[in-house]
Short mmCIF file of N, CA and C in Angstrom, two decimals:
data_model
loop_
_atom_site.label_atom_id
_atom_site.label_comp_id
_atom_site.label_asym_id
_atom_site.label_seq_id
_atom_site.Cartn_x
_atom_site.Cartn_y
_atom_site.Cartn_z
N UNK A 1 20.79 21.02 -80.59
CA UNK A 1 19.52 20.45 -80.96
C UNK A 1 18.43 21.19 -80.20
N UNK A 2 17.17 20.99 -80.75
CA UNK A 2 16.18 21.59 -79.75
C UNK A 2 15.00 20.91 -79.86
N UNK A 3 14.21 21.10 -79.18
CA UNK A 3 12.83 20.19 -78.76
C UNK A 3 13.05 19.52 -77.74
N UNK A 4 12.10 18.30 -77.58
CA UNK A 4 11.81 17.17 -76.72
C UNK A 4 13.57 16.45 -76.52
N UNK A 5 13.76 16.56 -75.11
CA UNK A 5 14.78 15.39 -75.18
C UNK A 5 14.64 14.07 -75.83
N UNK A 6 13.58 13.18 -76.11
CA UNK A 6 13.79 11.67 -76.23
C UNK A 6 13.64 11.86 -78.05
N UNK A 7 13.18 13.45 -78.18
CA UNK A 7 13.17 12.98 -79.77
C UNK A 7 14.52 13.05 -80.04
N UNK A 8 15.42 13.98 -79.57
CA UNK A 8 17.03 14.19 -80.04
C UNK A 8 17.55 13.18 -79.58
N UNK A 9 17.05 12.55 -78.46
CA UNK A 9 17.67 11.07 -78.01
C UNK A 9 17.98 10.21 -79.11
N UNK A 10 16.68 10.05 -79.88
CA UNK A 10 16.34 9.42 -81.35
C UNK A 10 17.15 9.42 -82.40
N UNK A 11 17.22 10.50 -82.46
CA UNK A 11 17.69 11.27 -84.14
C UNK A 11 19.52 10.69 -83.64
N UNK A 12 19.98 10.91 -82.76
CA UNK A 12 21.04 10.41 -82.37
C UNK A 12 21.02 9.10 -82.34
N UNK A 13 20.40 8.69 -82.33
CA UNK A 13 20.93 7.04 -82.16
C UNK A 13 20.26 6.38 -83.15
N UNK A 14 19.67 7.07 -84.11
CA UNK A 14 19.31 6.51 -85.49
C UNK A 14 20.13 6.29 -86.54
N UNK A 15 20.33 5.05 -86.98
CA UNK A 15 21.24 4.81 -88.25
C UNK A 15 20.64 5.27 -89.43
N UNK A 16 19.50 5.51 -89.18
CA UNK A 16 19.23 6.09 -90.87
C UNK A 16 17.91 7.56 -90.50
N UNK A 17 18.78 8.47 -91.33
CA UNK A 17 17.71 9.76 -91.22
C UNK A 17 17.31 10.11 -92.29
N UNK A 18 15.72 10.40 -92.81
CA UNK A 18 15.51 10.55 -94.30
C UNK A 18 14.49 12.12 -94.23
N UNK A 19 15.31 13.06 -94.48
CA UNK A 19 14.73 14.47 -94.04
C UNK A 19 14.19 14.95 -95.47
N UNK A 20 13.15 15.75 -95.52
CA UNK A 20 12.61 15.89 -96.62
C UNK A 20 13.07 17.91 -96.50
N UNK A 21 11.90 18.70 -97.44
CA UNK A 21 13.03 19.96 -97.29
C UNK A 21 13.05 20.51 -95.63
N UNK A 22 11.87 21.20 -95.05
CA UNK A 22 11.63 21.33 -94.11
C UNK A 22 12.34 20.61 -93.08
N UNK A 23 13.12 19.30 -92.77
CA UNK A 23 13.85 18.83 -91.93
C UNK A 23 15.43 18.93 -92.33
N UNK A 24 16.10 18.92 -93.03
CA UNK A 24 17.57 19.78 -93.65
C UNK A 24 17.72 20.98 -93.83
N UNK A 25 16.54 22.10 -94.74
CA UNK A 25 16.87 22.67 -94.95
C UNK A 25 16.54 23.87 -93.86
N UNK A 26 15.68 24.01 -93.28
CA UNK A 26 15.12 24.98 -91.76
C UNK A 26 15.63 24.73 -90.35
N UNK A 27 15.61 23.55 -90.14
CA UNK A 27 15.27 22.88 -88.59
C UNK A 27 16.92 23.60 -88.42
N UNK A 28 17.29 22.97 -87.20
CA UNK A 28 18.17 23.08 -86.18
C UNK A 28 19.23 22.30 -85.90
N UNK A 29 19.17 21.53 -87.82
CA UNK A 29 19.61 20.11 -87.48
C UNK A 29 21.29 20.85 -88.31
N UNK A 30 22.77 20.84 -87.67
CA UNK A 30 23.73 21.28 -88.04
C UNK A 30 24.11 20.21 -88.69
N UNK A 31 24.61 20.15 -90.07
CA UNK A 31 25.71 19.31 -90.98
C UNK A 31 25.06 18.03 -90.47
N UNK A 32 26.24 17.32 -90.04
CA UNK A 32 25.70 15.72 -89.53
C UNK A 32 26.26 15.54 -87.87
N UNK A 33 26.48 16.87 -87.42
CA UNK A 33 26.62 16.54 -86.06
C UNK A 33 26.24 16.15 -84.93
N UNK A 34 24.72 16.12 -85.14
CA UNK A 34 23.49 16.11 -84.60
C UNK A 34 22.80 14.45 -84.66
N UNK A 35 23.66 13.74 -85.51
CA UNK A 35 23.66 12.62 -86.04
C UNK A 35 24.60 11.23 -85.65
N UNK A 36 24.32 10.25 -85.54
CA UNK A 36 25.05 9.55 -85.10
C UNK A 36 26.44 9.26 -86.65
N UNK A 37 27.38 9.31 -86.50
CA UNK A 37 28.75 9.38 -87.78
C UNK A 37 28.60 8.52 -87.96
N UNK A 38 27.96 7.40 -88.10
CA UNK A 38 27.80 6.53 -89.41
C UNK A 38 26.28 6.19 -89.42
N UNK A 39 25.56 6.84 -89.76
CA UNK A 39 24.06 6.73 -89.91
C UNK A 39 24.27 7.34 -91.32
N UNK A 40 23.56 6.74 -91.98
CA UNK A 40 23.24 7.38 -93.37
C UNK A 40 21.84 8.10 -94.01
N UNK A 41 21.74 8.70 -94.54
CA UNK A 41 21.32 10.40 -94.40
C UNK A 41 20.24 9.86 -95.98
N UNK A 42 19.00 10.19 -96.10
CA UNK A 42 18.46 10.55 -97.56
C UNK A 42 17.97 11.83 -97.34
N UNK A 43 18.66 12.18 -98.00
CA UNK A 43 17.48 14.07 -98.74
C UNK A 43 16.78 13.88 -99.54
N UNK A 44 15.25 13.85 -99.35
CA UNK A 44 14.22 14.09 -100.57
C UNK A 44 13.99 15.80 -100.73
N UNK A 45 13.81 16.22 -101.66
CA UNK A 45 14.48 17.67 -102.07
C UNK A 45 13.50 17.65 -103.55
N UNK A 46 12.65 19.21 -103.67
CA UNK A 46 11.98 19.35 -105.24
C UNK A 46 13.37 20.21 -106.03
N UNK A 47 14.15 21.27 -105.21
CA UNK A 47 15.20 21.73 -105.55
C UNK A 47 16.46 21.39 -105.33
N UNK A 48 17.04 20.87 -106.64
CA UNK A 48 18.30 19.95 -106.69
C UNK A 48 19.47 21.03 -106.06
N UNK A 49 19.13 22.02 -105.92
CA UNK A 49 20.20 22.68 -105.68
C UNK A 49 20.39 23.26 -104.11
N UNK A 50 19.52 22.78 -103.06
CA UNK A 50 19.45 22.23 -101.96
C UNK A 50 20.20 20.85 -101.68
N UNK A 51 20.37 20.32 -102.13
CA UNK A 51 20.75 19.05 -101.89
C UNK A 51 22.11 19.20 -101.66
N UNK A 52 23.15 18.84 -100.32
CA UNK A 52 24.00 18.52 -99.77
C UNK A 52 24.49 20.12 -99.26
N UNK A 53 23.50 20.95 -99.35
CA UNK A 53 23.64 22.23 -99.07
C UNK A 53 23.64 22.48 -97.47
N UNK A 54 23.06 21.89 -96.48
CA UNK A 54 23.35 21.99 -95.23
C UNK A 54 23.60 20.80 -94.57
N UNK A 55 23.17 19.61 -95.27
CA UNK A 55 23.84 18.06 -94.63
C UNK A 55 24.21 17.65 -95.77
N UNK A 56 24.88 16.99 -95.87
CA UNK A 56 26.13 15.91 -96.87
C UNK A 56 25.54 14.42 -96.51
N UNK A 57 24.85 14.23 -97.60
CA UNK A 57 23.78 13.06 -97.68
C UNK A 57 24.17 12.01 -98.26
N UNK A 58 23.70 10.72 -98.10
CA UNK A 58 24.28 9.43 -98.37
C UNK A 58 23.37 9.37 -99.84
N UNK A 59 22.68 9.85 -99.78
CA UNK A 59 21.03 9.21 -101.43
C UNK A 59 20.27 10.94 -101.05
N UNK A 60 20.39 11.44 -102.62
CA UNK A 60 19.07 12.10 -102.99
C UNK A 60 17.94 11.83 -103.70
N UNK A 61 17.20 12.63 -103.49
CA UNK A 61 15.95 11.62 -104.29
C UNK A 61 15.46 13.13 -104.23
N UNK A 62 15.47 13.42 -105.79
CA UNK A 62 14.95 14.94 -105.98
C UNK A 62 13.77 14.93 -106.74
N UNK A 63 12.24 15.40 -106.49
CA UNK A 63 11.15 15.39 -106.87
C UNK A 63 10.53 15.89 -105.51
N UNK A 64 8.87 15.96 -106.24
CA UNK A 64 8.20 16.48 -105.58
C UNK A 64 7.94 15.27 -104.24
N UNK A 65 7.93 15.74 -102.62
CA UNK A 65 7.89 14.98 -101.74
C UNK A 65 6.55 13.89 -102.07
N UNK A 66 5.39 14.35 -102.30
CA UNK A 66 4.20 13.23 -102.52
C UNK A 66 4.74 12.14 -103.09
N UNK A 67 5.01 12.44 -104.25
CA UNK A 67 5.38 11.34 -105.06
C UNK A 67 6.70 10.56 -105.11
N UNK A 68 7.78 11.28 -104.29
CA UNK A 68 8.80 10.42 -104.26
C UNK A 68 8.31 9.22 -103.22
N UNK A 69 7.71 9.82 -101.76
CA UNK A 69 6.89 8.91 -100.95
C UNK A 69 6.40 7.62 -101.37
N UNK A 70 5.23 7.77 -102.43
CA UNK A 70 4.79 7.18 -103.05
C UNK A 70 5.67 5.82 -103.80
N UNK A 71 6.36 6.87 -104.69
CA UNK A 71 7.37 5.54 -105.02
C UNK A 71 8.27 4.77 -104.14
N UNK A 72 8.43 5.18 -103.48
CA UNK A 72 9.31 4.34 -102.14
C UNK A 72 8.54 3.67 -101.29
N UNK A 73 7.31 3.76 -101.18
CA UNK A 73 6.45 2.60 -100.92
C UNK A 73 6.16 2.16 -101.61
N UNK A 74 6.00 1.76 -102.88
CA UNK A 74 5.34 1.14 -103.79
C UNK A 74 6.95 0.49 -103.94
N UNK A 75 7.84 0.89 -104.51
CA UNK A 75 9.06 -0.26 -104.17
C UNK A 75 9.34 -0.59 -103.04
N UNK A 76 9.55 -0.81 -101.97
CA UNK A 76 9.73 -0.55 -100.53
C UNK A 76 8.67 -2.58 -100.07
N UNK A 77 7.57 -2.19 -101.06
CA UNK A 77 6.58 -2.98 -101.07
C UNK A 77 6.72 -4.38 -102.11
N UNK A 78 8.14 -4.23 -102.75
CA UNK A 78 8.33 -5.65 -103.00
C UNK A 78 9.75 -6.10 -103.12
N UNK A 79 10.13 -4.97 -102.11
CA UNK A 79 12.04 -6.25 -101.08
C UNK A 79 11.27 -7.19 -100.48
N UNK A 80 12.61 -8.21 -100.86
CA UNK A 80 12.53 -9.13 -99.74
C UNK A 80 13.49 -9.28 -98.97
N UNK A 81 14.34 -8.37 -98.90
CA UNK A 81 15.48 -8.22 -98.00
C UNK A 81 15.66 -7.29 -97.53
N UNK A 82 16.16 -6.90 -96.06
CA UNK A 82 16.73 -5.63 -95.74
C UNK A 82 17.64 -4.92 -96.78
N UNK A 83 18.85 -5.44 -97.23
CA UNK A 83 19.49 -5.52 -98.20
C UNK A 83 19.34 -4.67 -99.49
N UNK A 84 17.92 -4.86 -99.54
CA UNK A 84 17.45 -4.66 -101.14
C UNK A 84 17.05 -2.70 -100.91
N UNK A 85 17.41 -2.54 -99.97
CA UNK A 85 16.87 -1.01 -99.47
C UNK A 85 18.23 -0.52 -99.99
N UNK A 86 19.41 -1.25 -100.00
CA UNK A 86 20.93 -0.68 -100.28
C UNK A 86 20.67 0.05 -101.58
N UNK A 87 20.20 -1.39 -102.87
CA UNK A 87 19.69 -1.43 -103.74
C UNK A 87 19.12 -0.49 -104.91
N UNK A 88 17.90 0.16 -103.40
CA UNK A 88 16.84 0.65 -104.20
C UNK A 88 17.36 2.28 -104.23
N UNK A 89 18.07 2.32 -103.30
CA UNK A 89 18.67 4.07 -102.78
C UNK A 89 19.83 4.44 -103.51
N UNK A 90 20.37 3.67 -104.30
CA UNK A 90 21.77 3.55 -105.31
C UNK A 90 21.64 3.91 -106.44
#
């Protein structure tokens, strides 16, 4: 890993990592080792053919980053359950 210790502190002990291209496909981040083994992974990705190409991801969500954003707050914005995030990423 590289950078700040407390950010890799982070990324390790995060159950959920949602890397867009620039954080899967450049960074420093290897496969899912870098990751806590059962944290689950979203790739937002405009090129489908990036996707599971350097991490092996739990949910893709392939479109342009603005607007996938967008829609994931705008649904995001009417769970009423933690739960419903299983849901919406399926």
């Amino acid at each position: 890993m590289h950078g700040e210790a407390w950010v890799n502190h982070a990324i390790q002990e995060a159950d959920l990592a949602v890397g867009a291209w620039h954080a899967l496909r450049r960074s420093g981040y290897r496969q899912s080792e870098d990751l806590r083994p059962d944290a689950k992974k979203i790739h937002i990705e405009i090129d489908p053919a990036e996707i599971n190409k350097n991490v092996k991801v739990d949910v893709a969500l392939v479109g342009d980053l603005r607007e996938v954003l967008k829609e994931l707050l705008l649904a995001s914005s009417r769970l009423t359950t933690p739960n419903g995030w299983i849901r919406l990423t399926s």
